[in-house]
Amino acid sequence: MIASRNFVIRQQDFHAGMFVSKTLNHISAFLNGPDVAAPISGGEQDHLRLRTLIMLRWLAILGQSAMILLIAYGFTYQIRLWLALGIIMGSAWLNIILSLGRRHQRVAGWEAALQLSFDAVQLGLLLGVTGGLNNPFCLLLIAPPTVAAANLPTRHGLIVVVVSMAAAIALAFWSLDLPWKAGEVFVLPQMYRLGFLAAILVGIAFTAGYAWQAALEATRMAQALAATQAVLEKETRLSALGGLAAAAAHELGTPLGTIQVVAREMLHGLKPDNPLYEDAELLVSQSQRCRDILKALSARPETRDAVYDQVPLKVFLSSAAEPYQSARVAIHIEIEARGIDDADNRILIHRRPEWLHAFSAFIENAVDFARSEVRIAAEVTRGYVALTISDDGPGFAPDILSRLGEPYISSRYDAEEGVKAGKTLGEQSHSGMGLGFFIAKTLLEHTGANVTFGNREIGGAYVRALWQRNQIDILSPDI
């Protein structure tokens, strides 16, 4: 009988152990997800697909061929038709060769640079046999470097820019006559041609530089938004971990209860002088202890029930500020709600992970730069809810205040760094307030907040988030 019960206990132990192992694995996988976005790579990425280059080249071939045929047969101008068509056929043959291979793959930066450089040289040759700088279509030399600057690594884009500029300069020294009426020759004044050349070179440099800057900003913004999403996902996972633990406790309760019942039967069937009596007694006590632990775990507030999700606003702000409490800086929290007594405890807010992360980020920044005090003031009315975080530090650097909130903008007068490095207060330090500020601002704006920031007249900086009352989960008895 005892052997049978021992077998049952071992079997129950095995199943419970398997369940615990699986549960722990799920929790580990839940927590160890992609906590951060992909880091900004030290290398540079290539964004062009071979199919895109081939399509653009076919469009250029179509346009060039149509214009050459229009000049030859529509306007009946004298043009070296077969020479021009032969140059165009060079691009067509390149496309045909490339189309036979990997059309849908992305091309390496150097390969795309070679193809775009070929396009610039081909266009330069076509312009050379059709009038050179006398041909108004010289402006098309801007196209290849613009595509390269917007999509290729900088070093590869510069190659295409240099090749295109070289092709434009070469047209100033060599070109055939512009196709024109029989017996007539059209030639622009030399000064005008040089001015046209200068305009082309400036146009290449300006448009390529603009495209490069726009692409860089777009890449940075995409990476910053990815980091923001990763932070929000992490906060959500951590917030929901309590619910997962409660579910695990509930599932473990059944097999553990069975183990406890069998252990008690064993204990009742054994005499105190039996060598197995102490083991059975220990098994009963430890199984009861496990049940108590699971009961406490399932009853904890991390189960994210409706009551726990509603906490006093001051408690919520205190939990965000708690990690940054220090003897150097005092953090004061004030709740203002007209007509409500004991607003600190009667104004409730729903817990949201994005609010907790954003408030914590702004509070941390204020503490880092404050001299001695940080104030967190919340104002609740019937129409709006405002939260202001201010400090008595040196404030934001004026030269970047208008750009603050963009990703990778990091500059503020850092009093603490000044003390450490022996600087005087007011010397500029490029620390903090970069991607973290952007993430916090984006998280709040995602919930409908209007986020503003600036320097106070009495000194120090402030960040203010303003919601319409229906956009934020604030609960109050009277307003």
Coordinates of C-alpha atoms in Angstrom, one line a residue:
M1 CA 0.0 0.0 0.0
I2 CA 2.8 2.4 1.0
A3 CA 4.7 1.4 -2.1
S4 CA 1.7 2.2 -4.2
R5 CA 1.3 5.6 -2.6
N6 CA 5.0 6.3 -3.0
F7 CA 4.6 5.6 -6.7
V8 CA 1.6 7.9 -6.9
I9 CA 3.5 10.6 -5.2
R10 CA 6.5 10.2 -7.5
Q11 CA 4.2 10.4 -10.5
Q12 CA 2.5 13.5 -9.2
D13 CA 5.9 15.0 -8.4
F14 CA 7.1 14.3 -11.9
H15 CA 4.0 16.0 -13.5
A16 CA 4.2 18.9 -11.2
G17 CA 8.0 19.3 -11.9
M18 CA 7.3 19.2 -15.6
F19 CA 4.6 21.9 -15.3
V20 CA 6.9 24.1 -13.1
S21 CA 9.7 23.7 -15.6
K22 CA 7.5 24.7 -18.5
T23 CA 6.0 27.6 -16.6
L24 CA 9.4 28.9 -15.7
N25 CA 10.5 28.6 -19.3
H26 CA 7.4 30.6 -20.4
I27 CA 8.1 33.3 -17.9
S28 CA 11.8 33.4 -19.0
A29 CA 10.8 33.7 -22.6
F30 CA 8.2 36.3 -21.7
L31 CA 10.8 38.5 -19.9
N32 CA 13.7 37.9 -22.3
G33 CA 11.9 39.1 -25.4
P34 CA 13.3 41.9 -27.5
D35 CA 13.8 44.5 -24.7
V36 CA 15.5 47.0 -26.9
A37 CA 15.3 47.9 -30.5
A38 CA 18.0 46.9 -32.9
P39 CA 20.9 49.1 -32.1
I40 CA 22.1 51.7 -34.5
S41 CA 24.5 49.8 -36.6
G42 CA 28.0 50.9 -36.9
G43 CA 27.9 49.8 -40.5
E44 CA 25.8 51.4 -43.1
Q45 CA 22.8 49.7 -44.8
D46 CA 21.9 49.4 -48.4
H47 CA 18.4 50.2 -49.3
L48 CA 18.2 49.7 -53.0
R49 CA 16.9 46.5 -54.7
L50 CA 18.2 45.5 -58.0
R51 CA 14.6 45.5 -59.4
T52 CA 14.3 49.2 -58.5
L53 CA 17.5 50.1 -60.4
I54 CA 16.4 48.1 -63.4
M55 CA 13.0 49.7 -63.4
L56 CA 14.4 53.2 -63.1
R57 CA 16.8 52.5 -66.0
W58 CA 14.0 51.2 -68.2
L59 CA 12.1 54.4 -67.6
A60 CA 15.2 56.4 -68.5
I61 CA 15.7 54.3 -71.7
L62 CA 12.1 54.8 -72.7
G63 CA 12.3 58.6 -72.1
Q64 CA 15.6 58.9 -73.9
S65 CA 14.5 56.9 -76.9
A66 CA 11.2 58.8 -77.2
M67 CA 13.0 62.2 -77.1
I68 CA 15.6 61.1 -79.7
L69 CA 12.9 59.8 -82.1
L70 CA 10.8 62.9 -81.6
I71 CA 13.7 65.2 -82.5
A72 CA 14.7 63.0 -85.5
Y73 CA 11.2 62.4 -87.0
G74 CA 8.9 64.8 -85.2
F75 CA 11.0 68.0 -85.6
T76 CA 13.1 66.6 -88.4
Y77 CA 16.3 68.1 -86.9
Q78 CA 19.7 66.8 -87.9
I79 CA 20.8 64.3 -85.3
R80 CA 23.3 61.5 -85.1
L81 CA 20.4 59.0 -84.7
W82 CA 22.3 55.7 -84.7
L83 CA 25.0 57.0 -82.5
A84 CA 22.5 58.2 -79.9
L85 CA 20.5 55.0 -80.1
G86 CA 23.7 53.0 -79.7
I87 CA 24.5 54.8 -76.5
I88 CA 20.9 54.1 -75.3
M89 CA 21.3 50.4 -76.2
G90 CA 24.2 50.2 -73.9
S91 CA 21.9 50.8 -71.0
A92 CA 19.3 48.4 -72.4
W93 CA 21.9 45.6 -72.7
L94 CA 23.0 46.2 -69.1
N95 CA 19.4 45.9 -68.0
I96 CA 18.9 42.7 -69.9
I97 CA 22.0 41.1 -68.4
L98 CA 21.0 42.1 -64.9
S99 CA 17.4 40.9 -65.4
L100 CA 18.7 37.4 -66.1
G101 CA 20.0 37.1 -62.5
R102 CA 18.8 38.0 -59.1
R103 CA 16.1 40.6 -59.8
H104 CA 14.5 40.7 -56.3
Q105 CA 17.7 40.8 -54.2
R106 CA 19.2 43.9 -52.7
V107 CA 22.4 45.1 -54.2
A108 CA 25.5 46.0 -52.2
G109 CA 26.4 49.6 -51.9
W110 CA 29.4 49.4 -54.2
E111 CA 27.4 47.6 -56.8
A112 CA 24.6 50.1 -56.8
A113 CA 27.2 52.9 -56.9
L114 CA 28.8 51.3 -60.0
Q115 CA 25.4 51.0 -61.7
L116 CA 24.4 54.6 -60.9
S117 CA 27.8 55.8 -62.1
F118 CA 27.3 53.9 -65.3
D119 CA 23.9 55.7 -65.7
A120 CA 25.6 59.1 -65.1
V121 CA 28.4 58.3 -67.7
Q122 CA 25.8 57.0 -70.2
L123 CA 23.7 60.2 -69.8
G124 CA 26.8 62.3 -70.2
L125 CA 27.7 60.6 -73.4
L126 CA 24.2 61.0 -74.8
L127 CA 24.2 64.6 -73.9
G128 CA 27.7 65.0 -75.5
V129 CA 26.5 63.8 -78.9
T130 CA 23.3 65.9 -78.6
G131 CA 24.8 69.4 -77.9
G132 CA 26.5 69.1 -74.5
L133 CA 25.8 72.2 -72.3
N134 CA 23.6 73.6 -75.1
N135 CA 21.2 70.8 -74.4
P136 CA 18.6 71.8 -71.7
F137 CA 18.3 68.1 -70.6
C138 CA 21.7 68.4 -68.9
L139 CA 19.7 69.0 -65.7
L140 CA 19.0 65.2 -65.7
L141 CA 22.5 64.7 -64.5
I142 CA 21.1 65.5 -61.1
A143 CA 19.1 62.3 -61.0
P144 CA 21.7 59.6 -60.4
P145 CA 23.5 61.3 -57.5
T146 CA 20.2 62.2 -55.8
V147 CA 19.1 58.5 -55.9
A148 CA 22.5 57.5 -54.6
A149 CA 22.5 60.0 -51.7
A150 CA 19.1 59.0 -50.6
N151 CA 19.7 55.2 -50.6
L152 CA 23.4 54.4 -50.4
P153 CA 26.1 54.7 -47.7
T154 CA 27.8 58.0 -47.8
R155 CA 31.1 56.8 -49.3
H156 CA 29.3 55.1 -52.1
G157 CA 27.0 58.0 -52.7
L158 CA 30.0 60.3 -53.0
I159 CA 31.4 58.2 -55.8
V160 CA 28.2 58.8 -57.9
V161 CA 28.2 62.5 -57.1
V162 CA 31.8 62.9 -58.2
V163 CA 31.2 60.9 -61.4
S164 CA 28.1 63.0 -62.3
M165 CA 30.0 66.2 -61.7
A166 CA 32.9 65.0 -63.8
A167 CA 30.5 64.2 -66.6
A168 CA 29.0 67.7 -66.4
I169 CA 32.5 69.3 -66.4
A170 CA 33.5 67.1 -69.4
L171 CA 30.6 68.5 -71.4
A172 CA 32.1 72.0 -71.1
F173 CA 35.2 70.8 -73.0
W174 CA 33.7 68.3 -75.5
S175 CA 30.4 68.0 -77.2
L176 CA 28.9 67.7 -80.7
D177 CA 26.5 70.2 -82.1
L178 CA 23.0 70.5 -80.8
P179 CA 20.5 68.9 -83.2
W180 CA 19.0 71.8 -85.1
K181 CA 17.5 72.8 -88.4
A182 CA 19.4 71.9 -91.5
G183 CA 22.0 74.5 -92.4
E184 CA 21.9 76.2 -88.9
V185 CA 24.0 75.8 -85.8
F186 CA 22.7 76.7 -82.3
V187 CA 25.5 77.7 -79.9
L188 CA 25.0 79.5 -76.6
P189 CA 27.5 82.2 -75.4
Q190 CA 30.4 80.7 -73.6
M191 CA 29.6 82.7 -70.4
Y192 CA 26.1 81.3 -70.4
R193 CA 27.4 77.8 -70.8
L194 CA 29.7 78.2 -67.9
G195 CA 26.9 79.6 -65.8
F196 CA 24.7 76.6 -66.8
L197 CA 27.6 74.3 -65.8
A198 CA 27.9 76.0 -62.4
A199 CA 24.1 75.7 -61.9
I200 CA 24.3 72.0 -62.7
L201 CA 27.2 71.4 -60.2
V202 CA 25.4 73.4 -57.5
G203 CA 22.2 71.5 -58.2
I204 CA 23.9 68.1 -57.9
A205 CA 25.6 69.1 -54.6
F206 CA 22.4 70.7 -53.2
T207 CA 19.9 68.0 -54.1
A208 CA 22.3 65.2 -53.2
G209 CA 23.0 66.8 -49.8
Y210 CA 19.3 67.4 -49.2
A211 CA 18.4 63.8 -50.1
W212 CA 21.2 62.5 -47.9
Q213 CA 20.1 64.6 -44.9
A214 CA 16.4 63.6 -45.4
A215 CA 17.3 59.9 -45.6
L216 CA 19.5 60.2 -42.5
E217 CA 16.7 61.8 -40.5
A218 CA 14.2 59.2 -41.7
T219 CA 16.5 56.4 -40.6
R220 CA 17.1 57.9 -37.2
M221 CA 13.4 58.5 -36.7
A222 CA 12.7 54.9 -37.7
Q223 CA 15.3 53.6 -35.2
A224 CA 14.0 55.9 -32.5
L225 CA 10.4 54.8 -33.0
A226 CA 11.6 51.2 -32.9
A227 CA 13.3 51.8 -29.6
T228 CA 10.1 53.5 -28.3
Q229 CA 8.0 50.5 -29.3
A230 CA 10.5 48.2 -27.7
V231 CA 10.4 50.1 -24.4
L232 CA 6.6 50.1 -24.5
E233 CA 6.5 46.4 -25.1
K234 CA 9.0 45.7 -22.3
E235 CA 6.9 47.8 -19.8
T236 CA 3.8 46.0 -20.9
R237 CA 5.4 42.6 -20.4
L238 CA 6.7 43.6 -17.0
S239 CA 3.2 45.0 -16.1
A240 CA 1.5 41.7 -17.2
L241 CA 4.0 39.5 -15.5
G242 CA 1.9 39.4 -12.3
G243 CA -1.0 38.1 -14.2
L244 CA 1.2 35.3 -15.7
A245 CA 2.4 34.4 -12.2
A246 CA -1.1 34.3 -10.9
A247 CA -2.1 32.0 -13.7
A248 CA 0.8 29.7 -13.0
A249 CA -0.1 29.6 -9.3
H250 CA -3.7 28.7 -10.2
E251 CA -2.5 25.8 -12.5
L252 CA 0.0 24.5 -9.9
G253 CA -2.7 24.4 -7.2
T254 CA -4.4 21.2 -8.5
P255 CA -1.4 18.9 -8.7
L256 CA 0.0 20.2 -5.5
G257 CA -3.3 19.6 -3.8
T258 CA -3.3 16.0 -5.0
I259 CA 0.2 15.6 -3.6
Q260 CA -0.9 17.0 -0.2
V261 CA -3.9 14.7 0.0
V262 CA -1.8 11.6 -0.7
A263 CA 0.9 12.7 1.7
R264 CA -1.7 13.1 4.5
E265 CA -3.1 9.6 3.8
M266 CA 0.4 8.2 4.1
L267 CA 0.9 10.1 7.4
H268 CA -2.3 8.7 8.8
G269 CA -1.4 5.2 7.8
L270 CA 2.0 5.2 9.5
K271 CA 2.9 4.8 13.1
P272 CA 5.1 7.3 14.8
D273 CA 7.9 4.8 15.2
N274 CA 8.0 4.0 11.4
P275 CA 11.1 5.3 9.7
L276 CA 8.9 6.8 6.9
Y277 CA 6.8 8.8 9.4
E278 CA 9.1 11.7 9.6
D279 CA 9.5 11.8 5.8
A280 CA 5.7 11.8 5.3
E281 CA 5.3 14.5 8.0
L282 CA 7.9 16.6 6.2
L283 CA 6.2 16.1 2.9
V284 CA 2.8 17.3 4.3
S285 CA 4.4 20.4 5.9
Q286 CA 6.3 21.3 2.8
S287 CA 3.3 20.8 0.5
Q288 CA 1.3 23.0 2.8
R289 CA 4.0 25.6 2.6
C290 CA 3.9 25.5 -1.2
R291 CA 0.2 26.0 -1.2
D292 CA 0.5 29.0 1.1
I293 CA 3.1 30.5 -1.2
L294 CA 0.9 30.0 -4.3
K295 CA -2.1 31.4 -2.4
A296 CA -0.1 34.5 -1.5
L297 CA 1.2 34.8 -5.1
S298 CA -2.3 34.6 -6.6
A299 CA -3.6 37.1 -4.2
R300 CA -0.9 39.7 -4.9
P301 CA -1.9 42.9 -6.6
E302 CA 0.2 42.0 -9.7
T303 CA -2.7 40.0 -10.9
R304 CA -3.8 43.4 -12.4
D305 CA -7.3 43.4 -11.2
A306 CA -9.5 46.4 -11.6
V307 CA -8.9 47.6 -8.0
Y308 CA -5.1 47.4 -8.3
D309 CA -5.2 49.2 -11.6
Q310 CA -6.8 52.2 -9.9
V311 CA -4.4 53.9 -7.5
P312 CA -4.2 57.4 -6.0
L313 CA -2.4 59.8 -8.4
K314 CA 0.1 60.8 -5.7
V315 CA 0.9 57.1 -5.1
F316 CA 1.4 56.5 -8.8
L317 CA 3.7 59.6 -9.1
S318 CA 5.6 58.5 -5.9
S319 CA 6.3 55.1 -7.4
A320 CA 7.7 56.7 -10.5
A321 CA 9.9 59.0 -8.4
E322 CA 11.0 56.5 -5.8
P323 CA 14.0 55.1 -7.6
Y324 CA 15.5 58.7 -7.9
Q325 CA 15.1 59.8 -4.3
S326 CA 18.4 60.9 -2.9
A327 CA 19.8 63.1 -0.1
R328 CA 21.1 65.6 -2.6
V329 CA 17.7 66.4 -4.3
A330 CA 14.3 66.6 -2.6
I331 CA 11.3 65.5 -4.7
H332 CA 8.0 67.2 -3.8
I333 CA 4.7 66.0 -5.2
E334 CA 1.6 68.3 -5.2
I335 CA -1.9 67.4 -6.3
E336 CA -4.3 70.2 -7.0
A337 CA -8.0 69.6 -7.6
R338 CA -10.4 72.5 -6.8
G339 CA -13.2 71.6 -4.5
I340 CA -11.9 68.2 -3.4
D341 CA -10.6 67.6 0.1
D342 CA -7.8 65.1 0.5
A343 CA -7.0 65.2 -3.2
D344 CA -3.9 63.2 -2.6
N345 CA -5.9 60.0 -1.9
R346 CA -9.2 60.7 -3.6
I347 CA -7.9 61.4 -7.1
L348 CA -7.2 58.0 -8.8
I349 CA -5.5 57.1 -12.0
H350 CA -5.3 53.9 -14.0
R351 CA -1.9 52.3 -14.1
R352 CA -0.5 52.4 -17.6
P353 CA 3.1 51.3 -18.4
E354 CA 3.8 54.1 -20.9
W355 CA 2.9 56.7 -18.3
L356 CA 5.1 55.1 -15.7
H357 CA 8.0 54.9 -18.0
A358 CA 7.6 58.5 -19.4
F359 CA 7.1 60.1 -16.0
S360 CA 10.1 58.2 -14.6
A361 CA 12.3 59.4 -17.5
F362 CA 11.4 63.0 -17.0
I363 CA 11.8 62.7 -13.2
E364 CA 15.2 61.1 -13.6
N365 CA 16.4 63.9 -15.9
A366 CA 15.1 66.6 -13.5
V367 CA 16.9 64.9 -10.6
D368 CA 20.2 64.6 -12.6
F369 CA 20.3 68.4 -13.3
A370 CA 18.6 69.8 -10.2
R371 CA 20.6 71.6 -7.6
S372 CA 18.5 70.7 -4.6
E373 CA 14.8 70.3 -5.5
V374 CA 12.4 68.8 -8.1
R375 CA 8.7 69.5 -8.0
I376 CA 6.0 67.3 -9.6
A377 CA 2.7 69.2 -9.8
A378 CA -0.5 67.7 -11.0
E379 CA -3.6 69.8 -11.7
V380 CA -7.0 68.1 -12.3
T381 CA -10.0 70.1 -13.5
R382 CA -13.2 69.2 -15.3
G383 CA -11.7 70.1 -18.7
Y384 CA -8.1 69.0 -18.5
V385 CA -5.3 67.3 -16.5
A386 CA -1.9 68.8 -16.4
L387 CA 1.4 67.4 -15.1
T388 CA 4.4 69.6 -14.6
I389 CA 7.9 68.4 -13.6
S390 CA 10.3 71.2 -12.8
D391 CA 13.8 71.5 -11.3
D392 CA 16.0 74.3 -10.0
G393 CA 19.0 73.4 -12.2
P394 CA 20.6 75.5 -14.9
G395 CA 17.9 74.7 -17.5
F396 CA 18.0 73.6 -21.1
A397 CA 20.7 75.0 -23.5
P398 CA 19.1 77.8 -25.5
D399 CA 20.7 76.7 -28.7
I400 CA 18.9 73.4 -28.9
L401 CA 15.7 74.2 -27.0
S402 CA 13.7 74.5 -30.3
R403 CA 14.9 71.1 -31.4
L404 CA 14.5 69.3 -28.0
G405 CA 12.2 66.3 -28.4
E406 CA 13.8 65.1 -31.6
P407 CA 15.7 61.8 -31.5
Y408 CA 19.4 62.0 -30.7
I409 CA 19.3 65.6 -29.6
S410 CA 21.3 65.8 -26.4
S411 CA 22.4 69.0 -24.8
R412 CA 21.8 70.8 -21.5
Y413 CA 23.7 72.8 -19.1
D414 CA 24.9 70.1 -16.6
A415 CA 25.7 71.5 -13.2
E416 CA 26.8 68.1 -11.8
E417 CA 29.2 67.5 -14.7
G418 CA 30.5 71.0 -14.2
V419 CA 31.3 70.2 -10.5
K420 CA 33.0 66.9 -11.4
A421 CA 35.1 68.3 -14.2
G422 CA 35.9 71.6 -12.5
K423 CA 33.8 73.6 -14.9
T424 CA 31.8 76.7 -13.9
L425 CA 28.1 76.5 -13.9
G426 CA 26.7 77.3 -17.3
E427 CA 29.2 75.5 -19.4
Q428 CA 27.5 73.3 -21.9
S429 CA 27.6 69.6 -21.6
H430 CA 26.2 67.2 -24.2
S431 CA 24.9 64.6 -21.8
G432 CA 21.4 63.2 -21.4
M433 CA 18.2 64.3 -23.0
G434 CA 18.7 62.4 -26.2
L435 CA 16.8 59.3 -27.2
G436 CA 15.3 58.9 -23.7
F437 CA 13.6 62.3 -23.9
F438 CA 12.2 61.4 -27.3
I439 CA 10.9 58.1 -26.1
A440 CA 9.2 59.6 -23.1
K441 CA 7.7 62.4 -25.1
T442 CA 6.4 60.0 -27.8
L443 CA 4.9 57.7 -25.2
L444 CA 2.9 60.5 -23.7
E445 CA 1.8 61.9 -27.1
H446 CA 0.6 58.4 -28.0
T447 CA -1.9 58.7 -25.1
G448 CA -3.1 62.1 -26.4
A449 CA -0.9 64.4 -24.3
N450 CA 0.5 67.8 -25.5
V451 CA 4.0 67.9 -24.2
T452 CA 5.8 71.2 -23.9
F453 CA 9.1 72.2 -22.2
G454 CA 11.3 75.2 -21.6
N455 CA 13.2 77.2 -19.0
R456 CA 11.5 78.9 -16.0
E457 CA 12.0 82.6 -15.4
I458 CA 13.2 81.9 -11.9
G459 CA 15.7 79.4 -13.1
G460 CA 15.6 75.7 -13.9
A461 CA 13.7 73.7 -16.6
Y462 CA 10.2 72.3 -16.8
V463 CA 8.3 69.7 -18.8
R464 CA 4.6 69.9 -18.9
A465 CA 2.1 67.3 -20.2
L466 CA -1.5 68.4 -20.8
W467 CA -4.4 66.0 -21.5
Q468 CA -8.0 66.7 -22.2
R469 CA -10.0 65.1 -19.4
N470 CA -11.5 62.4 -21.6
Q471 CA -8.0 61.4 -22.8
I472 CA -6.6 60.3 -19.5
D473 CA -7.9 57.8 -17.0
I474 CA -8.4 60.0 -14.0
L475 CA -11.1 59.1 -11.5
S476 CA -12.4 61.6 -9.0
P477 CA -15.6 61.8 -6.9
D478 CA -16.6 65.4 -7.6
I479 CA -15.0 66.6 -10.8

